[in-house]
Amino acid sequence: MDTDQHNIDLKKLPKHIAIIMDGNGRWAKSRNQVRVFGHKNGVNSVREVTEACAELGVQYLTLYAFSTENWDRPKFEVNTLMKLLVDTLKKEINTLNKNDISLQAIGDLSKLPEKTRKALLEGIEATKTNSRMKLILALNYSSKWEIAECIKKIAIQYADGVLDLQDINDKCICENLETKGIPDPELMIRTSGEQRISNFLLYQLAYAELYFTETMWPDFNKAALYKAIENFQERERRFGKTSEQLKNA
Ligand code: FPP
């Protein structure tokens, strides 16, 4: 099958796609392999989906790579994931540069192993002037953590007298979230059949279209991404308005 064939209307592309990459462990288990085999194969999907988004013209792609809860997984799995991140980041910097993609990260990076943090910061620095697409990795990220941090930052500004009570609004909250400067995702994809948001971008997904697929992350490829975007484009996004109001606008 020619995976480059799609019926996507490029004028109505989601500007920002966020993905919960789920199902690596089950994918590996169904092949009688250890869980980390799934993560290793998941990297190919990361590469393919990143490339497809950039080719289409999606401007922001956020991938949930490691949640604050993932530290509770077996030590071997956590260590392998951290190493995989280092190896992948190092290996892919040139490709990111060639494709004019800049890397960014959201989450509490201070708690990452030093090697992972270093590779990440080097990747961010080496790609910072690229402008075709932003690839945002959510690492040691959870939305509840992010919102608590946001409240702390706002409380400090209020206590310091640099912020009035009436200025605490959506704009102010967005400016104090990890995703400052990044438009909210319009499409959120979760693979593997689970239908949950799992502490991912809770504030930012307020109006996102949610797309759930049974496909396990290591099997998620360009064709699967095209299908998700085509599905997104069939939906009517009302933002609280009526269908009639939208048609008459
Ligand atoms: C969820 O599957 C996947 C993860 C927690 C990690 C995702 C990481 C990668 C794909 C590799 C590295 C990423 C980058 C950006 C280089 P799961 O383990 O929860 O699967 P399960 O639900 O079947 O157990």
PDB file of C-alpha atoms and ligand atoms in Angstrom:
ATOM      1  CA  MET A   1       0.000   0.000   0.000  1.00  0.00           C
ATOM      2  CA  ASP A   2       1.211   3.503  -0.785  1.00  0.00           C
ATOM      3  CA  THR A   3       1.198   5.034   2.685  1.00  0.00           C
ATOM      4  CA  ASP A   4       1.663   8.506   1.261  1.00  0.00           C
ATOM      5  CA  GLN A   5      -1.853   8.517  -0.138  1.00  0.00           C
ATOM      6  CA  HIS A   6      -4.363  10.452   1.887  1.00  0.00           C
ATOM      7  CA  ASN A   7      -7.521  12.525   1.642  1.00  0.00           C
ATOM      8  CA  ILE A   8      -6.381  15.233   4.020  1.00  0.00           C
ATOM      9  CA  ASP A   9      -7.450  18.808   3.323  1.00  0.00           C
ATOM     10  CA  LEU A  10      -4.148  20.595   3.867  1.00  0.00           C
ATOM     11  CA  LYS A  11      -5.967  23.896   4.424  1.00  0.00           C
ATOM     12  CA  LYS A  12      -7.723  22.442   7.464  1.00  0.00           C
ATOM     13  CA  LEU A  13      -4.806  20.747   9.162  1.00  0.00           C
ATOM     14  CA  PRO A  14      -4.673  20.698  12.957  1.00  0.00           C
ATOM     15  CA  LYS A  15      -1.916  23.125  13.897  1.00  0.00           C
ATOM     16  CA  HIS A  16      -0.999  21.054  16.933  1.00  0.00           C
ATOM     17  CA  ILE A  17      -1.340  17.297  17.411  1.00  0.00           C
ATOM     18  CA  ALA A  18      -0.703  15.673  20.793  1.00  0.00           C
ATOM     19  CA  ILE A  19      -0.193  11.921  21.140  1.00  0.00           C
ATOM     20  CA  ILE A  20      -0.303   9.460  24.019  1.00  0.00           C
ATOM     21  CA  MET A  21       1.936   6.708  22.649  1.00  0.00           C
ATOM     22  CA  ASP A  22       0.421   3.679  24.349  1.00  0.00           C
ATOM     23  CA  GLY A  23       0.620  -0.091  23.894  1.00  0.00           C
ATOM     24  CA  ASN A  24       4.359  -0.729  23.566  1.00  0.00           C
ATOM     25  CA  GLY A  25       4.346  -3.309  26.354  1.00  0.00           C
ATOM     26  CA  ARG A  26       1.328  -5.223  25.025  1.00  0.00           C
ATOM     27  CA  TRP A  27       2.730  -5.120  21.487  1.00  0.00           C
ATOM     28  CA  ALA A  28       5.930  -6.753  22.750  1.00  0.00           C
ATOM     29  CA  LYS A  29       4.108  -9.289  24.926  1.00  0.00           C
ATOM     30  CA  SER A  30       1.971 -10.423  21.986  1.00  0.00           C
ATOM     31  CA  ARG A  31       5.263 -11.266  20.263  1.00  0.00           C
ATOM     32  CA  ASN A  32       6.637 -13.084  23.304  1.00  0.00           C
ATOM     33  CA  GLN A  33       9.165 -10.343  23.816  1.00  0.00           C
ATOM     34  CA  VAL A  34      10.079  -8.213  26.821  1.00  0.00           C
ATOM     35  CA  ARG A  35       8.357  -4.845  27.256  1.00  0.00           C
ATOM     36  CA  VAL A  36      11.401  -2.774  26.280  1.00  0.00           C
ATOM     37  CA  PHE A  37      11.338  -4.439  22.850  1.00  0.00           C
ATOM     38  CA  GLY A  38       8.066  -2.550  22.383  1.00  0.00           C
ATOM     39  CA  HIS A  39       9.628   0.765  23.394  1.00  0.00           C
ATOM     40  CA  LYS A  40      12.530   0.203  20.989  1.00  0.00           C
ATOM     41  CA  ASN A  41      10.085  -0.412  18.154  1.00  0.00           C
ATOM     42  CA  GLY A  42       8.032   2.557  19.331  1.00  0.00           C
ATOM     43  CA  VAL A  43      10.934   4.792  18.355  1.00  0.00           C
ATOM     44  CA  ASN A  44      10.316   3.894  14.679  1.00  0.00           C
ATOM     45  CA  SER A  45       6.760   5.169  15.054  1.00  0.00           C
ATOM     46  CA  VAL A  46       8.063   8.372  16.652  1.00  0.00           C
ATOM     47  CA  ARG A  47      10.304   8.871  13.629  1.00  0.00           C
ATOM     48  CA  GLU A  48       7.577   8.072  11.106  1.00  0.00           C
ATOM     49  CA  VAL A  49       4.894  10.234  12.719  1.00  0.00           C
ATOM     50  CA  THR A  50       7.286  13.166  13.172  1.00  0.00           C
ATOM     51  CA  GLU A  51       8.252  12.972   9.512  1.00  0.00           C
ATOM     52  CA  ALA A  52       4.626  12.706   8.384  1.00  0.00           C
ATOM     53  CA  CYS A  53       3.560  15.706  10.476  1.00  0.00           C
ATOM     54  CA  ALA A  54       6.396  17.834   9.125  1.00  0.00           C
ATOM     55  CA  GLU A  55       5.642  16.796   5.529  1.00  0.00           C
ATOM     56  CA  LEU A  56       1.973  17.685   5.910  1.00  0.00           C
ATOM     57  CA  GLY A  57       2.653  21.044   7.549  1.00  0.00           C
ATOM     58  CA  VAL A  58       1.537  20.361  11.129  1.00  0.00           C
ATOM     59  CA  GLN A  59       3.308  23.022  13.202  1.00  0.00           C
ATOM     60  CA  TYR A  60       3.443  21.408  16.651  1.00  0.00           C
ATOM     61  CA  LEU A  61       3.634  17.759  17.644  1.00  0.00           C
ATOM     62  CA  THR A  62       3.636  16.846  21.333  1.00  0.00           C
ATOM     63  CA  LEU A  63       4.505  13.281  22.358  1.00  0.00           C
ATOM     64  CA  TYR A  64       3.881  11.910  25.846  1.00  0.00           C
ATOM     65  CA  ALA A  65       7.174  10.065  26.264  1.00  0.00           C
ATOM     66  CA  PHE A  66       7.401   9.640  30.052  1.00  0.00           C
ATOM     67  CA  SER A  67       4.937  10.585  32.773  1.00  0.00           C
ATOM     68  CA  THR A  68       5.703  11.372  36.415  1.00  0.00           C
ATOM     69  CA  GLU A  69       3.908   8.093  37.209  1.00  0.00           C
ATOM     70  CA  ASN A  70       6.184   6.042  34.904  1.00  0.00           C
ATOM     71  CA  TRP A  71       8.972   6.104  37.547  1.00  0.00           C
ATOM     72  CA  ASP A  72       6.992   3.375  39.352  1.00  0.00           C
ATOM     73  CA  ARG A  73       7.689   0.886  36.535  1.00  0.00           C
ATOM     74  CA  PRO A  74      10.351  -1.820  36.980  1.00  0.00           C
ATOM     75  CA  LYS A  75      13.807  -0.257  37.313  1.00  0.00           C
ATOM     76  CA  PHE A  76      15.110  -2.053  34.218  1.00  0.00           C
ATOM     77  CA  GLU A  77      12.298  -0.624  32.089  1.00  0.00           C
ATOM     78  CA  VAL A  78      12.817   2.935  33.404  1.00  0.00           C
ATOM     79  CA  ASN A  79      16.584   2.731  32.829  1.00  0.00           C
ATOM     80  CA  THR A  80      16.115   1.334  29.317  1.00  0.00           C
ATOM     81  CA  LEU A  81      13.618   4.061  28.446  1.00  0.00           C
ATOM     82  CA  MET A  82      16.015   6.757  29.672  1.00  0.00           C
ATOM     83  CA  LYS A  83      18.875   5.230  27.682  1.00  0.00           C
ATOM     84  CA  LEU A  84      16.660   4.892  24.624  1.00  0.00           C
ATOM     85  CA  LEU A  85      15.893   8.576  24.863  1.00  0.00           C
ATOM     86  CA  VAL A  86      19.580   9.490  25.018  1.00  0.00           C
ATOM     87  CA  ASP A  87      20.444   7.211  22.071  1.00  0.00           C
ATOM     88  CA  THR A  88      17.512   8.408  19.976  1.00  0.00           C
ATOM     89  CA  LEU A  89      18.129  12.080  20.690  1.00  0.00           C
ATOM     90  CA  LYS A  90      21.798  11.768  19.762  1.00  0.00           C
ATOM     91  CA  LYS A  91      21.016   9.783  16.623  1.00  0.00           C
ATOM     92  CA  GLU A  92      18.204  11.993  15.378  1.00  0.00           C
ATOM     93  CA  ILE A  93      19.601  15.513  15.866  1.00  0.00           C
ATOM     94  CA  ASN A  94      20.958  15.610  12.312  1.00  0.00           C
ATOM     95  CA  THR A  95      17.642  14.451  10.880  1.00  0.00           C
ATOM     96  CA  LEU A  96      15.801  17.081  12.912  1.00  0.00           C
ATOM     97  CA  ASN A  97      18.143  19.751  11.570  1.00  0.00           C
ATOM     98  CA  LYS A  98      17.845  18.476   8.005  1.00  0.00           C
ATOM     99  CA  ASN A  99      14.076  18.647   8.292  1.00  0.00           C
ATOM    100  CA  ASP A 100      14.088  22.060  10.000  1.00  0.00           C
ATOM    101  CA  ILE A 101      12.387  20.692  13.135  1.00  0.00           C
ATOM    102  CA  SER A 102      13.089  22.174  16.555  1.00  0.00           C
ATOM    103  CA  LEU A 103      12.975  20.159  19.733  1.00  0.00           C
ATOM    104  CA  GLN A 104      11.360  21.295  22.955  1.00  0.00           C
ATOM    105  CA  ALA A 105      10.459  19.560  26.198  1.00  0.00           C
ATOM    106  CA  ILE A 106       7.778  19.990  28.828  1.00  0.00           C
ATOM    107  CA  GLY A 107       7.902  18.460  32.290  1.00  0.00           C
ATOM    108  CA  ASP A 108      10.124  18.485  35.354  1.00  0.00           C
ATOM    109  CA  LEU A 109      13.437  17.967  33.588  1.00  0.00           C
ATOM    110  CA  SER A 110      15.416  18.550  36.808  1.00  0.00           C
ATOM    111  CA  LYS A 111      14.474  15.029  37.976  1.00  0.00           C
ATOM    112  CA  LEU A 112      15.703  13.247  34.838  1.00  0.00           C
ATOM    113  CA  PRO A 113      18.973  11.281  34.975  1.00  0.00           C
ATOM    114  CA  GLU A 114      21.860  13.623  34.173  1.00  0.00           C
ATOM    115  CA  LYS A 115      22.707  11.892  30.868  1.00  0.00           C
ATOM    116  CA  THR A 116      19.122  12.128  29.624  1.00  0.00           C
ATOM    117  CA  ARG A 117      18.792  15.753  30.674  1.00  0.00           C
ATOM    118  CA  LYS A 118      22.090  16.617  29.005  1.00  0.00           C
ATOM    119  CA  ALA A 119      21.178  14.898  25.721  1.00  0.00           C
ATOM    120  CA  LEU A 120      17.818  16.621  25.768  1.00  0.00           C
ATOM    121  CA  LEU A 121      19.207  20.093  26.460  1.00  0.00           C
ATOM    122  CA  GLU A 122      21.853  19.597  23.764  1.00  0.00           C
ATOM    123  CA  GLY A 123      19.131  18.560  21.301  1.00  0.00           C
ATOM    124  CA  ILE A 124      17.032  21.597  22.170  1.00  0.00           C
ATOM    125  CA  GLU A 125      20.033  23.921  21.783  1.00  0.00           C
ATOM    126  CA  ALA A 126      21.190  22.344  18.493  1.00  0.00           C
ATOM    127  CA  THR A 127      17.754  22.696  16.864  1.00  0.00           C
ATOM    128  CA  LYS A 128      16.514  25.950  18.364  1.00  0.00           C
ATOM    129  CA  THR A 129      16.590  28.018  15.175  1.00  0.00           C
ATOM    130  CA  ASN A 130      14.616  25.456  13.114  1.00  0.00           C
ATOM    131  CA  SER A 131      11.173  26.702  12.218  1.00  0.00           C
ATOM    132  CA  ARG A 132       9.205  24.213  10.113  1.00  0.00           C
ATOM    133  CA  MET A 133       7.787  22.265  13.053  1.00  0.00           C
ATOM    134  CA  LYS A 134       8.216  22.034  16.811  1.00  0.00           C
ATOM    135  CA  LEU A 135       8.553  18.538  18.288  1.00  0.00           C
ATOM    136  CA  ILE A 136       7.660  18.726  21.967  1.00  0.00           C
ATOM    137  CA  LEU A 137       8.538  15.818  24.231  1.00  0.00           C
ATOM    138  CA  ALA A 138       6.555  15.516  27.460  1.00  0.00           C
ATOM    139  CA  LEU A 139       9.127  14.034  29.826  1.00  0.00           C
ATOM    140  CA  ASN A 140       8.616  13.500  33.530  1.00  0.00           C
ATOM    141  CA  TYR A 141       5.452  15.377  32.790  1.00  0.00           C
ATOM    142  CA  SER A 142       2.025  15.310  34.373  1.00  0.00           C
ATOM    143  CA  SER A 143      -0.699  17.829  33.982  1.00  0.00           C
ATOM    144  CA  LYS A 144      -1.509  18.009  37.695  1.00  0.00           C
ATOM    145  CA  TRP A 145       2.151  18.810  38.402  1.00  0.00           C
ATOM    146  CA  GLU A 146       2.151  21.459  35.660  1.00  0.00           C
ATOM    147  CA  ILE A 147      -1.033  23.091  36.985  1.00  0.00           C
ATOM    148  CA  ALA A 148       0.313  23.143  40.560  1.00  0.00           C
ATOM    149  CA  GLU A 149       3.520  24.783  39.278  1.00  0.00           C
ATOM    150  CA  CYS A 150       1.448  27.293  37.320  1.00  0.00           C
ATOM    151  CA  ILE A 151      -0.543  28.208  40.437  1.00  0.00           C
ATOM    152  CA  LYS A 152       2.692  28.666  42.415  1.00  0.00           C
ATOM    153  CA  LYS A 153       4.119  31.002  39.741  1.00  0.00           C
ATOM    154  CA  ILE A 154       0.916  33.061  39.655  1.00  0.00           C
ATOM    155  CA  ALA A 155       0.737  33.198  43.478  1.00  0.00           C
ATOM    156  CA  ILE A 156       4.311  34.541  43.621  1.00  0.00           C
ATOM    157  CA  GLN A 157       3.533  37.254  41.048  1.00  0.00           C
ATOM    158  CA  TYR A 158       0.398  38.196  43.001  1.00  0.00           C
ATOM    159  CA  ALA A 159       2.252  38.254  46.329  1.00  0.00           C
ATOM    160  CA  ASP A 160       4.993  40.394  44.749  1.00  0.00           C
ATOM    161  CA  GLY A 161       2.351  42.874  43.596  1.00  0.00           C
ATOM    162  CA  VAL A 162       3.173  42.473  39.883  1.00  0.00           C
ATOM    163  CA  LEU A 163      -0.158  40.789  39.088  1.00  0.00           C
ATOM    164  CA  ASP A 164      -3.671  42.006  39.940  1.00  0.00           C
ATOM    165  CA  LEU A 165      -6.412  39.554  40.894  1.00  0.00           C
ATOM    166  CA  GLN A 166      -8.532  40.535  37.863  1.00  0.00           C
ATOM    167  CA  ASP A 167      -5.617  39.693  35.540  1.00  0.00           C
ATOM    168  CA  ILE A 168      -5.670  36.027  36.531  1.00  0.00           C
ATOM    169  CA  ASN A 169      -7.488  34.681  33.483  1.00  0.00           C
ATOM    170  CA  ASP A 170      -7.011  32.133  30.699  1.00  0.00           C
ATOM    171  CA  LYS A 171      -4.251  34.206  29.054  1.00  0.00           C
ATOM    172  CA  CYS A 172      -2.344  34.508  32.329  1.00  0.00           C
ATOM    173  CA  ILE A 173      -2.715  30.773  33.054  1.00  0.00           C
ATOM    174  CA  CYS A 174      -1.461  29.855  29.549  1.00  0.00           C
ATOM    175  CA  GLU A 175       1.572  32.084  30.044  1.00  0.00           C
ATOM    176  CA  ASN A 176       2.475  30.228  33.222  1.00  0.00           C
ATOM    177  CA  LEU A 177       2.031  26.691  31.939  1.00  0.00           C
ATOM    178  CA  GLU A 178       4.888  24.614  30.502  1.00  0.00           C
ATOM    179  CA  THR A 179       3.299  25.089  27.071  1.00  0.00           C
ATOM    180  CA  LYS A 180       3.713  28.871  27.107  1.00  0.00           C
ATOM    181  CA  GLY A 181       3.703  30.164  23.526  1.00  0.00           C
ATOM    182  CA  ILE A 182       2.371  26.890  22.107  1.00  0.00           C
ATOM    183  CA  PRO A 183      -1.218  26.860  20.796  1.00  0.00           C
ATOM    184  CA  ASP A 184      -3.536  24.273  22.354  1.00  0.00           C
ATOM    185  CA  PRO A 185      -3.662  20.895  20.585  1.00  0.00           C
ATOM    186  CA  GLU A 186      -6.620  20.559  18.255  1.00  0.00           C
ATOM    187  CA  LEU A 187      -6.285  16.798  17.967  1.00  0.00           C
ATOM    188  CA  MET A 188      -5.251  14.346  20.678  1.00  0.00           C
ATOM    189  CA  ILE A 189      -4.532  10.780  19.620  1.00  0.00           C
ATOM    190  CA  ARG A 190      -4.197   7.834  21.992  1.00  0.00           C
ATOM    191  CA  THR A 191      -3.171   4.452  20.682  1.00  0.00           C
ATOM    192  CA  SER A 192      -3.794   0.939  22.084  1.00  0.00           C
ATOM    193  CA  GLY A 193      -7.541   1.152  22.720  1.00  0.00           C
ATOM    194  CA  GLU A 194      -7.362   2.898  26.113  1.00  0.00           C
ATOM    195  CA  GLN A 195      -9.781   5.822  26.295  1.00  0.00           C
ATOM    196  CA  ARG A 196      -8.272   8.065  28.959  1.00  0.00           C
ATOM    197  CA  ILE A 197      -6.334  11.339  29.092  1.00  0.00           C
ATOM    198  CA  SER A 198      -3.996  10.046  31.842  1.00  0.00           C
ATOM    199  CA  ASN A 199      -2.837  13.363  33.286  1.00  0.00           C
ATOM    200  CA  PHE A 200      -1.800  14.736  29.872  1.00  0.00           C
ATOM    201  CA  LEU A 201      -2.363  18.414  28.998  1.00  0.00           C
ATOM    202  CA  LEU A 202      -5.636  18.573  30.963  1.00  0.00           C
ATOM    203  CA  TYR A 203      -5.967  22.359  30.628  1.00  0.00           C
ATOM    204  CA  GLN A 204      -4.744  22.564  27.033  1.00  0.00           C
ATOM    205  CA  LEU A 205      -7.047  19.801  25.733  1.00  0.00           C
ATOM    206  CA  ALA A 206     -10.197  21.743  26.694  1.00  0.00           C
ATOM    207  CA  TYR A 207     -11.446  21.884  23.085  1.00  0.00           C
ATOM    208  CA  ALA A 208      -9.311  19.194  21.462  1.00  0.00           C
ATOM    209  CA  GLU A 209     -10.894  16.481  19.390  1.00  0.00           C
ATOM    210  CA  LEU A 210     -10.032  13.140  20.979  1.00  0.00           C
ATOM    211  CA  TYR A 211      -9.181  10.221  18.709  1.00  0.00           C
ATOM    212  CA  PHE A 212      -8.730   6.729  20.108  1.00  0.00           C
ATOM    213  CA  THR A 213      -7.440   3.850  18.033  1.00  0.00           C
ATOM    214  CA  GLU A 214      -6.918   0.162  18.833  1.00  0.00           C
ATOM    215  CA  THR A 215      -3.565   0.265  16.998  1.00  0.00           C
ATOM    216  CA  MET A 216      -0.610  -0.287  19.334  1.00  0.00           C
ATOM    217  CA  TRP A 217       2.006   2.475  19.208  1.00  0.00           C
ATOM    218  CA  PRO A 218       4.746   0.418  17.461  1.00  0.00           C
ATOM    219  CA  ASP A 219       2.233  -0.270  14.653  1.00  0.00           C
ATOM    220  CA  PHE A 220       1.162   3.372  14.364  1.00  0.00           C
ATOM    221  CA  ASN A 221       2.522   4.627  11.053  1.00  0.00           C
ATOM    222  CA  LYS A 222       1.939   7.370   8.499  1.00  0.00           C
ATOM    223  CA  ALA A 223      -1.230   5.738   7.184  1.00  0.00           C
ATOM    224  CA  ALA A 224      -2.637   5.537  10.734  1.00  0.00           C
ATOM    225  CA  LEU A 225      -1.820   9.214  11.295  1.00  0.00           C
ATOM    226  CA  TYR A 226      -3.515  10.211   8.025  1.00  0.00           C
ATOM    227  CA  LYS A 227      -6.619   8.279   9.118  1.00  0.00           C
ATOM    228  CA  ALA A 228      -6.705  10.151  12.439  1.00  0.00           C
ATOM    229  CA  ILE A 229      -6.398  13.536  10.701  1.00  0.00           C
ATOM    230  CA  GLU A 230      -9.065  12.596   8.148  1.00  0.00           C
ATOM    231  CA  ASN A 231     -11.358  11.644  11.031  1.00  0.00           C
ATOM    232  CA  PHE A 232     -10.592  14.991  12.714  1.00  0.00           C
ATOM    233  CA  GLN A 233     -11.501  16.840   9.545  1.00  0.00           C
ATOM    234  CA  GLU A 234     -14.901  15.127   9.385  1.00  0.00           C
ATOM    235  CA  ARG A 235     -15.845  16.504  12.790  1.00  0.00           C
ATOM    236  CA  GLU A 236     -17.702  19.731  13.411  1.00  0.00           C
ATOM    237  CA  ARG A 237     -15.820  21.831  15.939  1.00  0.00           C
ATOM    238  CA  ARG A 238     -18.416  24.028  17.617  1.00  0.00           C
ATOM    239  CA  PHE A 239     -16.541  25.539  20.597  1.00  0.00           C
ATOM    240  CA  GLY A 240     -19.833  25.818  22.513  1.00  0.00           C
ATOM    241  CA  LYS A 241     -21.769  27.344  19.586  1.00  0.00           C
ATOM    242  CA  THR A 242     -24.656  25.743  17.657  1.00  0.00           C
ATOM    243  CA  SER A 243     -24.319  24.116  14.221  1.00  0.00           C
ATOM    244  CA  GLU A 244     -26.511  26.882  12.759  1.00  0.00           C
ATOM    245  CA  GLN A 245     -24.300  29.634  14.149  1.00  0.00           C
ATOM    246  CA  LEU A 246     -21.258  28.013  12.542  1.00  0.00           C
ATOM    247  CA  LYS A 247     -22.986  27.664   9.160  1.00  0.00           C
ATOM    248  CA  ASN A 248     -24.053  31.324   9.182  1.00  0.00           C
ATOM    249  CA  ALA A 249     -20.671  32.649  10.308  1.00  0.00           C
TER     250      ALA A 249
HETATM  251  C1  FPP B   1       3.495   3.487  26.626  1.00  0.00           C
HETATM  252  O1  FPP B   1       3.381   2.117  26.337  1.00  0.00           O
HETATM  253  C2  FPP B   1       4.780   4.051  26.208  1.00  0.00           C
HETATM  254  C3  FPP B   1       5.679   4.690  27.019  1.00  0.00           C
HETATM  255  C4  FPP B   1       5.455   4.896  28.458  1.00  0.00           C
HETATM  256  C5  FPP B   1       6.959   5.205  26.519  1.00  0.00           C
HETATM  257  C6  FPP B   1       6.985   5.746  25.121  1.00  0.00           C
HETATM  258  C7  FPP B   1       8.393   5.834  24.673  1.00  0.00           C
HETATM  259  C8  FPP B   1       8.863   5.594  23.417  1.00  0.00           C
HETATM  260  C9  FPP B   1       7.996   5.272  22.267  1.00  0.00           C
HETATM  261  C10 FPP B   1      10.321   5.583  23.158  1.00  0.00           C
HETATM  262  C11 FPP B   1      11.094   6.829  23.259  1.00  0.00           C
HETATM  263  C12 FPP B   1      10.460   8.064  22.753  1.00  0.00           C
HETATM  264  C13 FPP B   1      11.091   9.065  22.092  1.00  0.00           C
HETATM  265  C14 FPP B   1      10.381  10.353  21.955  1.00  0.00           C
HETATM  266  C15 FPP B   1      12.423   8.956  21.505  1.00  0.00           C
HETATM  267  P1  FPP B   1       3.219   1.114  27.555  1.00  0.00           P
HETATM  268  O2  FPP B   1       4.551   0.678  28.003  1.00  0.00           O
HETATM  269  O3  FPP B   1       2.390   1.773  28.610  1.00  0.00           O
HETATM  270  O4  FPP B   1       2.432  -0.069  26.901  1.00  0.00           O
HETATM  271  P2  FPP B   1       1.361  -1.020  27.620  1.00  0.00           P
HETATM  272  O5  FPP B   1       0.207  -0.145  28.020  1.00  0.00           O
HETATM  273  O6  FPP B   1       1.007  -1.993  26.549  1.00  0.00           O
HETATM  274  O7  FPP B   1       2.041  -1.648  28.786  1.00  0.00           O
END
